[in-house]
Short mmCIF file of N, CA and C in Angstrom, two decimals:
data_model
loop_
_atom_site.label_atom_id
_atom_site.label_comp_id
_atom_site.label_asym_id
_atom_site.label_seq_id
_atom_site.Cartn_x
_atom_site.Cartn_y
_atom_site.Cartn_z
N LEU A 1 0.81 -1.21 0.00
CA LEU A 1 0.00 0.00 0.00
C LEU A 1 0.84 1.26 0.00
N SER A 2 1.95 1.24 0.73
CA SER A 2 2.77 2.45 0.80
C SER A 2 3.39 2.78 -0.56
N LYS A 3 3.50 1.79 -1.45
CA LYS A 3 4.01 2.06 -2.80
C LYS A 3 3.05 2.96 -3.57
N LEU A 4 1.78 2.93 -3.17
CA LEU A 4 0.77 3.77 -3.79
C LEU A 4 1.15 5.24 -3.64
N LEU A 5 1.73 5.62 -2.51
CA LEU A 5 2.12 7.00 -2.28
C LEU A 5 3.21 7.45 -3.24
N VAL A 6 4.10 6.54 -3.57
CA VAL A 6 5.19 6.87 -4.48
C VAL A 6 4.67 7.06 -5.89
N ILE A 7 3.73 6.23 -6.30
CA ILE A 7 3.21 6.26 -7.66
C ILE A 7 2.25 7.44 -7.85
N CYS A 8 1.44 7.68 -6.85
CA CYS A 8 0.38 8.69 -6.95
C CYS A 8 0.91 10.05 -6.48
N LEU A 9 0.84 11.05 -7.34
CA LEU A 9 1.32 12.38 -6.97
C LEU A 9 0.34 13.13 -6.09
N ASP A 10 -0.90 12.74 -6.13
CA ASP A 10 -1.94 13.39 -5.33
C ASP A 10 -2.03 12.67 -3.99
N TYR A 11 -1.32 13.19 -2.99
CA TYR A 11 -1.26 12.52 -1.69
C TYR A 11 -2.63 12.39 -1.04
N LYS A 12 -3.48 13.38 -1.26
CA LYS A 12 -4.83 13.33 -0.71
C LYS A 12 -5.54 12.06 -1.18
N GLU A 13 -5.48 11.80 -2.47
CA GLU A 13 -6.13 10.62 -3.03
C GLU A 13 -5.42 9.33 -2.63
N ALA A 14 -4.10 9.37 -2.55
CA ALA A 14 -3.34 8.18 -2.18
C ALA A 14 -3.69 7.74 -0.76
N TYR A 15 -3.68 8.70 0.17
CA TYR A 15 -4.05 8.36 1.55
C TYR A 15 -5.50 7.89 1.63
N PHE A 16 -6.37 8.53 0.85
CA PHE A 16 -7.78 8.14 0.85
C PHE A 16 -7.93 6.70 0.37
N LYS A 17 -7.25 6.36 -0.72
CA LYS A 17 -7.35 4.99 -1.26
C LYS A 17 -6.76 3.96 -0.30
N MET A 18 -5.69 4.34 0.38
CA MET A 18 -5.13 3.43 1.40
C MET A 18 -6.15 3.22 2.51
N GLY A 19 -6.82 4.30 2.90
CA GLY A 19 -7.86 4.21 3.92
C GLY A 19 -8.97 3.27 3.52
N VAL A 20 -9.39 3.37 2.27
CA VAL A 20 -10.45 2.48 1.76
C VAL A 20 -10.00 1.02 1.84
N CYS A 21 -8.75 0.76 1.47
CA CYS A 21 -8.24 -0.62 1.54
C CYS A 21 -8.26 -1.14 2.98
N PHE A 22 -7.78 -0.31 3.90
CA PHE A 22 -7.80 -0.74 5.31
C PHE A 22 -9.23 -0.93 5.80
N GLU A 23 -10.10 -0.01 5.45
CA GLU A 23 -11.50 -0.12 5.89
C GLU A 23 -12.15 -1.39 5.35
N ASN A 24 -11.92 -1.70 4.09
CA ASN A 24 -12.50 -2.90 3.49
C ASN A 24 -11.98 -4.18 4.13
N ASN A 25 -10.83 -4.10 4.79
CA ASN A 25 -10.26 -5.26 5.48
C ASN A 25 -10.52 -5.23 6.98
N GLY A 26 -11.39 -4.34 7.42
CA GLY A 26 -11.78 -4.29 8.83
C GLY A 26 -10.75 -3.65 9.74
N LYS A 27 -9.77 -2.97 9.18
CA LYS A 27 -8.73 -2.31 9.98
C LYS A 27 -9.09 -0.83 10.10
N TYR A 28 -10.09 -0.58 10.95
CA TYR A 28 -10.69 0.75 11.03
C TYR A 28 -9.76 1.80 11.62
N LYS A 29 -8.94 1.44 12.59
CA LYS A 29 -8.01 2.42 13.18
C LYS A 29 -7.00 2.88 12.13
N LYS A 30 -6.45 1.94 11.37
CA LYS A 30 -5.49 2.29 10.31
C LYS A 30 -6.18 3.12 9.22
N ALA A 31 -7.41 2.76 8.91
CA ALA A 31 -8.16 3.51 7.91
C ALA A 31 -8.35 4.96 8.35
N ILE A 32 -8.73 5.14 9.61
CA ILE A 32 -8.93 6.49 10.14
C ILE A 32 -7.63 7.29 10.07
N GLU A 33 -6.51 6.65 10.37
CA GLU A 33 -5.21 7.34 10.27
C GLU A 33 -4.97 7.83 8.85
N CYS A 34 -5.25 6.98 7.88
CA CYS A 34 -5.05 7.37 6.47
C CYS A 34 -6.01 8.48 6.06
N TYR A 35 -7.26 8.34 6.44
CA TYR A 35 -8.24 9.38 6.10
C TYR A 35 -7.83 10.71 6.72
N ASN A 36 -7.34 10.69 7.96
CA ASN A 36 -6.91 11.93 8.61
C ASN A 36 -5.72 12.56 7.89
N LYS A 37 -4.81 11.73 7.37
CA LYS A 37 -3.69 12.27 6.60
C LYS A 37 -4.20 12.90 5.30
N SER A 38 -5.21 12.29 4.73
CA SER A 38 -5.83 12.84 3.53
C SER A 38 -6.46 14.20 3.84
N ILE A 39 -7.10 14.29 4.99
CA ILE A 39 -7.73 15.54 5.41
C ILE A 39 -6.68 16.62 5.68
N GLU A 40 -5.52 16.22 6.19
CA GLU A 40 -4.43 17.18 6.39
C GLU A 40 -4.01 17.81 5.07
N GLU A 41 -4.07 17.04 3.99
CA GLU A 41 -3.72 17.55 2.67
C GLU A 41 -4.80 18.50 2.12
N ASP A 42 -6.06 18.21 2.48
CA ASP A 42 -7.18 19.04 2.00
C ASP A 42 -8.27 19.01 3.08
N HIS A 43 -8.33 20.07 3.85
CA HIS A 43 -9.26 20.14 4.98
C HIS A 43 -10.72 20.08 4.57
N LYS A 44 -11.01 20.35 3.31
CA LYS A 44 -12.39 20.34 2.82
C LYS A 44 -12.75 19.05 2.09
N PHE A 45 -11.94 18.02 2.23
CA PHE A 45 -12.16 16.74 1.53
C PHE A 45 -13.28 15.98 2.25
N THR A 46 -14.51 16.24 1.81
CA THR A 46 -15.68 15.71 2.51
C THR A 46 -15.75 14.18 2.49
N ASP A 47 -15.30 13.55 1.41
CA ASP A 47 -15.34 12.08 1.36
C ASP A 47 -14.51 11.49 2.49
N ALA A 48 -13.35 12.07 2.75
CA ALA A 48 -12.50 11.56 3.83
C ALA A 48 -13.15 11.80 5.19
N HIS A 49 -13.75 12.97 5.38
CA HIS A 49 -14.46 13.25 6.63
C HIS A 49 -15.58 12.23 6.85
N ASN A 50 -16.32 11.93 5.78
CA ASN A 50 -17.42 10.96 5.89
C ASN A 50 -16.90 9.57 6.24
N ARG A 51 -15.79 9.15 5.64
CA ARG A 51 -15.23 7.83 5.91
C ARG A 51 -14.73 7.73 7.35
N VAL A 52 -14.16 8.82 7.89
CA VAL A 52 -13.73 8.83 9.29
C VAL A 52 -14.94 8.57 10.19
N SER A 53 -16.04 9.23 9.89
CA SER A 53 -17.27 9.03 10.69
C SER A 53 -17.76 7.59 10.60
N CYS A 54 -17.78 7.04 9.41
CA CYS A 54 -18.23 5.66 9.23
C CYS A 54 -17.33 4.67 9.97
N CYS A 55 -16.02 4.86 9.84
CA CYS A 55 -15.08 3.95 10.51
C CYS A 55 -15.20 4.07 12.03
N SER A 56 -15.40 5.28 12.51
CA SER A 56 -15.56 5.48 13.95
C SER A 56 -16.79 4.74 14.46
N GLN A 57 -17.87 4.82 13.70
CA GLN A 57 -19.09 4.11 14.09
C GLN A 57 -18.88 2.60 14.08
N LYS A 58 -18.21 2.10 13.04
CA LYS A 58 -17.94 0.66 12.95
C LYS A 58 -17.05 0.21 14.10
N LEU A 59 -16.08 1.03 14.45
CA LEU A 59 -15.17 0.71 15.54
C LEU A 59 -15.91 0.68 16.86
N GLU A 60 -16.81 1.63 17.08
CA GLU A 60 -17.61 1.66 18.30
C GLU A 60 -18.50 0.42 18.40
N LYS A 61 -19.13 0.03 17.29
CA LYS A 61 -19.98 -1.16 17.29
C LYS A 61 -19.17 -2.41 17.59
N TYR A 62 -17.97 -2.49 17.00
CA TYR A 62 -17.09 -3.63 17.21
C TYR A 62 -16.69 -3.72 18.69
N CYS A 63 -16.31 -2.58 19.28
CA CYS A 63 -15.90 -2.56 20.68
C CYS A 63 -17.07 -2.92 21.59
N LEU A 64 -18.23 -2.36 21.32
CA LEU A 64 -19.42 -2.65 22.11
C LEU A 64 -19.80 -4.12 22.00
N SER A 65 -19.70 -4.66 20.81
CA SER A 65 -20.02 -6.08 20.59
C SER A 65 -19.08 -6.97 21.41
N ASN A 66 -17.80 -6.63 21.43
CA ASN A 66 -16.83 -7.42 22.21
C ASN A 66 -17.11 -7.33 23.70
N ILE A 67 -17.47 -6.15 24.17
CA ILE A 67 -17.80 -5.98 25.59
C ILE A 67 -19.01 -6.83 25.95
N LEU A 68 -20.06 -6.76 25.12
CA LEU A 68 -21.26 -7.54 25.39
C LEU A 68 -21.00 -9.04 25.34
N ASP A 69 -20.17 -9.45 24.40
CA ASP A 69 -19.81 -10.87 24.31
C ASP A 69 -19.13 -11.34 25.60
N ASN A 70 -18.25 -10.51 26.13
CA ASN A 70 -17.54 -10.87 27.36
C ASN A 70 -18.46 -10.88 28.57
N ILE A 71 -19.45 -10.01 28.57
CA ILE A 71 -20.39 -9.96 29.69
C ILE A 71 -21.28 -11.19 29.72
N PHE A 72 -21.74 -11.62 28.56
CA PHE A 72 -22.72 -12.70 28.47
C PHE A 72 -22.11 -14.06 28.22
N LYS A 73 -20.81 -14.21 28.43
CA LYS A 73 -20.18 -15.53 28.27
C LYS A 73 -20.49 -16.43 29.42
#
């Protein structure tokens, strides 16, 4: 994935695409990191802002699910 940054001159898009890859593989924390780097390149990049929100929600659901699983074991 990091090779994408070398090939792609538009860092905003490169970080965004890396975020999408991480998100699609369930690595929400890494995805959020990439989306935030994309936002650093362009503070008005609404797609990246939206993906951060979605990943945050998925991460919260995952954490809550794990807590509930541990409670009801």
